Amino acid sequence: MVLGISVYAGYSTYDSYQQTQLENNLILENIEALAQTESDPQYTWSKPIACDEEGKKTYCVCETNGPGYSCSNPGHKTCQCGVNC
């Protein structure tokens, strides 16, 4: 009788553990899906744009999926041509 109770208790514990693991996996998948949608679109700095014909003065624009480092204000420029460049 003690053996039967021990087997039943062990199986119940194992079964609840399996259900918890399944729930944890579903929660992680949902978190990953939410994180992916929050990161789109990513704003990053554009390639340098020349202000003058010689290309000595340049600026960058914050744009969607640009090649540079991340930025947070779409359309923002690093400087105005001729001012602080």
Short mmCIF file of N, CA and C in Angstrom, two decimals:
data_model
loop_
_atom_site.label_atom_id
_atom_site.label_comp_id
_atom_site.label_asym_id
_atom_site.label_seq_id
_atom_site.Cartn_x
_atom_site.Cartn_y
_atom_site.Cartn_z
N MET A 1 0.81 -1.18 0.00
CA MET A 1 0.00 0.00 0.00
C MET A 1 0.87 1.26 0.00
N VAL A 2 1.93 1.28 0.82
CA VAL A 2 2.83 2.43 0.87
C VAL A 2 3.51 2.62 -0.49
N LEU A 3 3.87 1.51 -1.12
CA LEU A 3 4.49 1.57 -2.44
C LEU A 3 3.54 2.20 -3.44
N GLY A 4 2.28 1.81 -3.39
CA GLY A 4 1.29 2.38 -4.31
C GLY A 4 1.12 3.87 -4.12
N ILE A 5 1.08 4.32 -2.89
CA ILE A 5 0.93 5.75 -2.59
C ILE A 5 2.18 6.51 -3.06
N SER A 6 3.35 5.92 -2.87
CA SER A 6 4.60 6.56 -3.29
C SER A 6 4.65 6.70 -4.81
N VAL A 7 4.23 5.65 -5.51
CA VAL A 7 4.22 5.69 -6.98
C VAL A 7 3.24 6.75 -7.46
N TYR A 8 2.05 6.80 -6.86
CA TYR A 8 1.04 7.78 -7.25
C TYR A 8 1.54 9.21 -6.99
N ALA A 9 2.15 9.45 -5.85
CA ALA A 9 2.66 10.78 -5.50
C ALA A 9 3.79 11.18 -6.45
N GLY A 10 4.66 10.23 -6.77
CA GLY A 10 5.75 10.51 -7.70
C GLY A 10 5.25 10.84 -9.08
N TYR A 11 4.26 10.10 -9.56
CA TYR A 11 3.70 10.35 -10.88
C TYR A 11 2.99 11.70 -10.92
N SER A 12 2.26 12.03 -9.86
CA SER A 12 1.55 13.31 -9.80
C SER A 12 2.54 14.47 -9.85
N THR A 13 3.63 14.34 -9.12
CA THR A 13 4.66 15.38 -9.13
C THR A 13 5.29 15.51 -10.50
N TYR A 14 5.60 14.38 -11.13
CA TYR A 14 6.19 14.39 -12.47
C TYR A 14 5.24 15.02 -13.48
N ASP A 15 3.95 14.67 -13.41
CA ASP A 15 2.96 15.18 -14.34
C ASP A 15 2.82 16.70 -14.20
N SER A 16 2.77 17.19 -12.96
CA SER A 16 2.63 18.64 -12.77
C SER A 16 3.89 19.36 -13.23
N TYR A 17 5.05 18.74 -13.07
CA TYR A 17 6.31 19.33 -13.54
C TYR A 17 6.29 19.47 -15.06
N GLN A 18 5.80 18.44 -15.76
CA GLN A 18 5.73 18.49 -17.22
C GLN A 18 4.79 19.60 -17.68
N GLN A 19 3.67 19.78 -17.00
CA GLN A 19 2.74 20.84 -17.36
C GLN A 19 3.36 22.21 -17.13
N THR A 20 4.11 22.35 -16.04
CA THR A 20 4.77 23.62 -15.76
C THR A 20 5.81 23.93 -16.82
N GLN A 21 6.56 22.94 -17.26
CA GLN A 21 7.56 23.13 -18.30
C GLN A 21 6.90 23.59 -19.59
N LEU A 22 5.77 23.00 -19.96
CA LEU A 22 5.05 23.38 -21.17
C LEU A 22 4.59 24.83 -21.07
N GLU A 23 4.03 25.21 -19.91
CA GLU A 23 3.58 26.58 -19.72
C GLU A 23 4.75 27.56 -19.79
N ASN A 24 5.89 27.21 -19.20
CA ASN A 24 7.07 28.07 -19.26
C ASN A 24 7.54 28.26 -20.69
N ASN A 25 7.54 27.19 -21.48
CA ASN A 25 7.96 27.30 -22.88
C ASN A 25 7.02 28.21 -23.66
N LEU A 26 5.71 28.11 -23.41
CA LEU A 26 4.75 28.97 -24.10
C LEU A 26 4.94 30.43 -23.70
N ILE A 27 5.20 30.67 -22.43
CA ILE A 27 5.42 32.04 -21.96
C ILE A 27 6.66 32.62 -22.62
N LEU A 28 7.74 31.84 -22.70
CA LEU A 28 8.96 32.33 -23.34
C LEU A 28 8.74 32.64 -24.81
N GLU A 29 7.98 31.79 -25.51
CA GLU A 29 7.70 32.05 -26.92
C GLU A 29 6.91 33.35 -27.09
N ASN A 30 5.94 33.59 -26.19
CA ASN A 30 5.16 34.82 -26.27
C ASN A 30 6.03 36.05 -26.00
N ILE A 31 6.92 35.94 -25.03
CA ILE A 31 7.81 37.07 -24.72
C ILE A 31 8.71 37.36 -25.91
N GLU A 32 9.25 36.34 -26.54
CA GLU A 32 10.11 36.53 -27.70
C GLU A 32 9.35 37.18 -28.85
N ALA A 33 8.11 36.74 -29.07
CA ALA A 33 7.30 37.32 -30.14
C ALA A 33 7.01 38.79 -29.88
N LEU A 34 6.71 39.14 -28.64
CA LEU A 34 6.46 40.53 -28.30
C LEU A 34 7.71 41.38 -28.45
N ALA A 35 8.83 40.84 -28.06
CA ALA A 35 10.09 41.59 -28.17
C ALA A 35 10.45 41.85 -29.62
N GLN A 36 10.18 40.93 -30.50
CA GLN A 36 10.50 41.13 -31.91
C GLN A 36 9.64 42.23 -32.51
N THR A 37 8.36 42.29 -32.17
CA THR A 37 7.50 43.32 -32.73
C THR A 37 7.84 44.69 -32.16
N GLU A 38 8.31 44.76 -30.92
CA GLU A 38 8.68 46.04 -30.34
C GLU A 38 9.95 46.60 -30.95
N SER A 39 10.83 45.78 -31.44
CA SER A 39 12.09 46.25 -31.97
C SER A 39 11.97 46.71 -33.42
N ASP A 40 10.85 46.50 -34.07
CA ASP A 40 10.66 46.94 -35.45
C ASP A 40 9.90 48.24 -35.46
N PRO A 41 10.23 49.23 -36.19
CA PRO A 41 11.47 49.35 -36.95
C PRO A 41 12.61 49.84 -36.07
N GLN A 42 13.80 49.61 -36.52
CA GLN A 42 14.96 50.08 -35.79
C GLN A 42 15.48 51.33 -36.49
N TYR A 43 15.73 52.35 -35.70
CA TYR A 43 16.25 53.60 -36.25
C TYR A 43 17.75 53.64 -36.04
N THR A 44 18.47 53.90 -37.11
CA THR A 44 19.93 53.99 -37.05
C THR A 44 20.38 55.12 -37.98
N TRP A 45 21.62 55.56 -37.77
CA TRP A 45 22.15 56.66 -38.57
C TRP A 45 22.46 56.22 -39.99
N SER A 46 22.21 57.11 -40.94
CA SER A 46 22.47 56.84 -42.36
C SER A 46 23.97 56.89 -42.63
N LYS A 47 24.33 56.61 -43.87
CA LYS A 47 25.71 56.83 -44.31
C LYS A 47 25.94 58.33 -44.32
N PRO A 48 27.18 58.78 -44.18
CA PRO A 48 27.46 60.22 -44.22
C PRO A 48 27.02 60.84 -45.55
N ILE A 49 26.39 62.02 -45.45
CA ILE A 49 25.91 62.75 -46.61
C ILE A 49 26.77 64.01 -46.72
N ALA A 50 27.31 64.26 -47.92
CA ALA A 50 28.21 65.40 -48.11
C ALA A 50 27.46 66.71 -48.10
N CYS A 51 28.03 67.70 -47.40
CA CYS A 51 27.48 69.06 -47.38
C CYS A 51 28.10 69.93 -48.47
N ASP A 52 29.29 69.58 -48.85
CA ASP A 52 29.99 70.37 -49.87
C ASP A 52 30.48 69.46 -50.98
N GLU A 53 30.93 70.06 -52.04
CA GLU A 53 31.37 69.28 -53.21
C GLU A 53 32.59 68.43 -52.90
N GLU A 54 33.43 68.88 -52.01
CA GLU A 54 34.65 68.16 -51.67
C GLU A 54 34.38 66.98 -50.73
N GLY A 55 33.22 66.99 -50.08
CA GLY A 55 32.88 65.91 -49.16
C GLY A 55 33.60 65.98 -47.83
N LYS A 56 34.14 67.16 -47.50
CA LYS A 56 34.85 67.30 -46.24
C LYS A 56 33.88 67.48 -45.07
N LYS A 57 32.76 68.10 -45.33
CA LYS A 57 31.74 68.28 -44.30
C LYS A 57 30.59 67.33 -44.59
N THR A 58 30.24 66.55 -43.60
CA THR A 58 29.17 65.57 -43.79
C THR A 58 28.22 65.59 -42.60
N TYR A 59 27.06 65.02 -42.80
CA TYR A 59 26.09 64.83 -41.73
C TYR A 59 25.39 63.50 -41.96
N CYS A 60 24.69 63.02 -40.95
CA CYS A 60 23.92 61.78 -41.05
C CYS A 60 22.49 62.05 -40.61
N VAL A 61 21.58 61.23 -41.09
CA VAL A 61 20.16 61.37 -40.75
C VAL A 61 19.72 60.09 -40.04
N CYS A 62 18.90 60.24 -39.01
CA CYS A 62 18.33 59.09 -38.31
C CYS A 62 17.22 58.51 -39.19
N GLU A 63 17.39 57.26 -39.61
CA GLU A 63 16.44 56.64 -40.54
C GLU A 63 16.14 55.21 -40.14
N THR A 64 15.14 54.64 -40.78
CA THR A 64 14.76 53.26 -40.51
C THR A 64 15.79 52.31 -41.09
N ASN A 65 16.33 51.45 -40.25
CA ASN A 65 17.28 50.41 -40.66
C ASN A 65 18.47 50.93 -41.45
N GLY A 66 19.01 52.05 -41.02
CA GLY A 66 20.22 52.56 -41.66
C GLY A 66 21.43 51.73 -41.28
N PRO A 67 22.58 51.99 -41.90
CA PRO A 67 23.77 51.17 -41.65
C PRO A 67 24.56 51.54 -40.41
N GLY A 68 24.23 52.68 -39.75
CA GLY A 68 25.04 53.15 -38.63
C GLY A 68 24.55 52.70 -37.28
N TYR A 69 25.02 53.41 -36.26
CA TYR A 69 24.64 53.14 -34.87
C TYR A 69 23.18 53.50 -34.64
N SER A 70 22.60 52.99 -33.57
CA SER A 70 21.19 53.23 -33.29
C SER A 70 20.95 54.69 -32.90
N CYS A 71 19.75 55.18 -33.23
CA CYS A 71 19.31 56.51 -32.87
C CYS A 71 17.82 56.42 -32.54
N SER A 72 17.25 57.49 -31.99
CA SER A 72 15.88 57.38 -31.52
C SER A 72 14.91 58.38 -32.15
N ASN A 73 15.40 59.37 -32.87
CA ASN A 73 14.52 60.39 -33.44
C ASN A 73 14.56 60.36 -34.97
N PRO A 74 13.61 59.68 -35.61
CA PRO A 74 13.63 59.60 -37.06
C PRO A 74 13.61 60.99 -37.69
N GLY A 75 14.45 61.18 -38.70
CA GLY A 75 14.55 62.46 -39.39
C GLY A 75 15.55 63.42 -38.76
N HIS A 76 16.01 63.13 -37.54
CA HIS A 76 16.98 63.98 -36.86
C HIS A 76 18.31 63.91 -37.59
N LYS A 77 19.01 65.05 -37.67
CA LYS A 77 20.32 65.11 -38.33
C LYS A 77 21.40 65.31 -37.28
N THR A 78 22.61 64.83 -37.60
CA THR A 78 23.72 65.02 -36.68
C THR A 78 24.13 66.49 -36.64
N CYS A 79 23.91 67.23 -37.71
CA CYS A 79 24.17 68.66 -37.76
C CYS A 79 23.51 69.24 -39.00
N GLN A 80 23.46 70.56 -39.09
CA GLN A 80 22.98 71.23 -40.28
C GLN A 80 24.21 71.59 -41.12
N CYS A 81 24.09 71.49 -42.41
CA CYS A 81 25.24 71.79 -43.27
C CYS A 81 25.78 73.19 -42.99
N GLY A 82 27.06 73.24 -42.70
CA GLY A 82 27.72 74.51 -42.43
C GLY A 82 27.65 74.94 -40.98
N VAL A 83 26.82 74.27 -40.18
CA VAL A 83 26.69 74.65 -38.77
C VAL A 83 27.02 73.42 -37.92
N ASN A 84 28.05 73.53 -37.11
CA ASN A 84 28.46 72.44 -36.21
C ASN A 84 28.80 71.14 -36.92
N CYS A 85 29.27 71.22 -38.13
CA CYS A 85 29.66 69.98 -38.85
C CYS A 85 31.16 69.81 -38.79
#
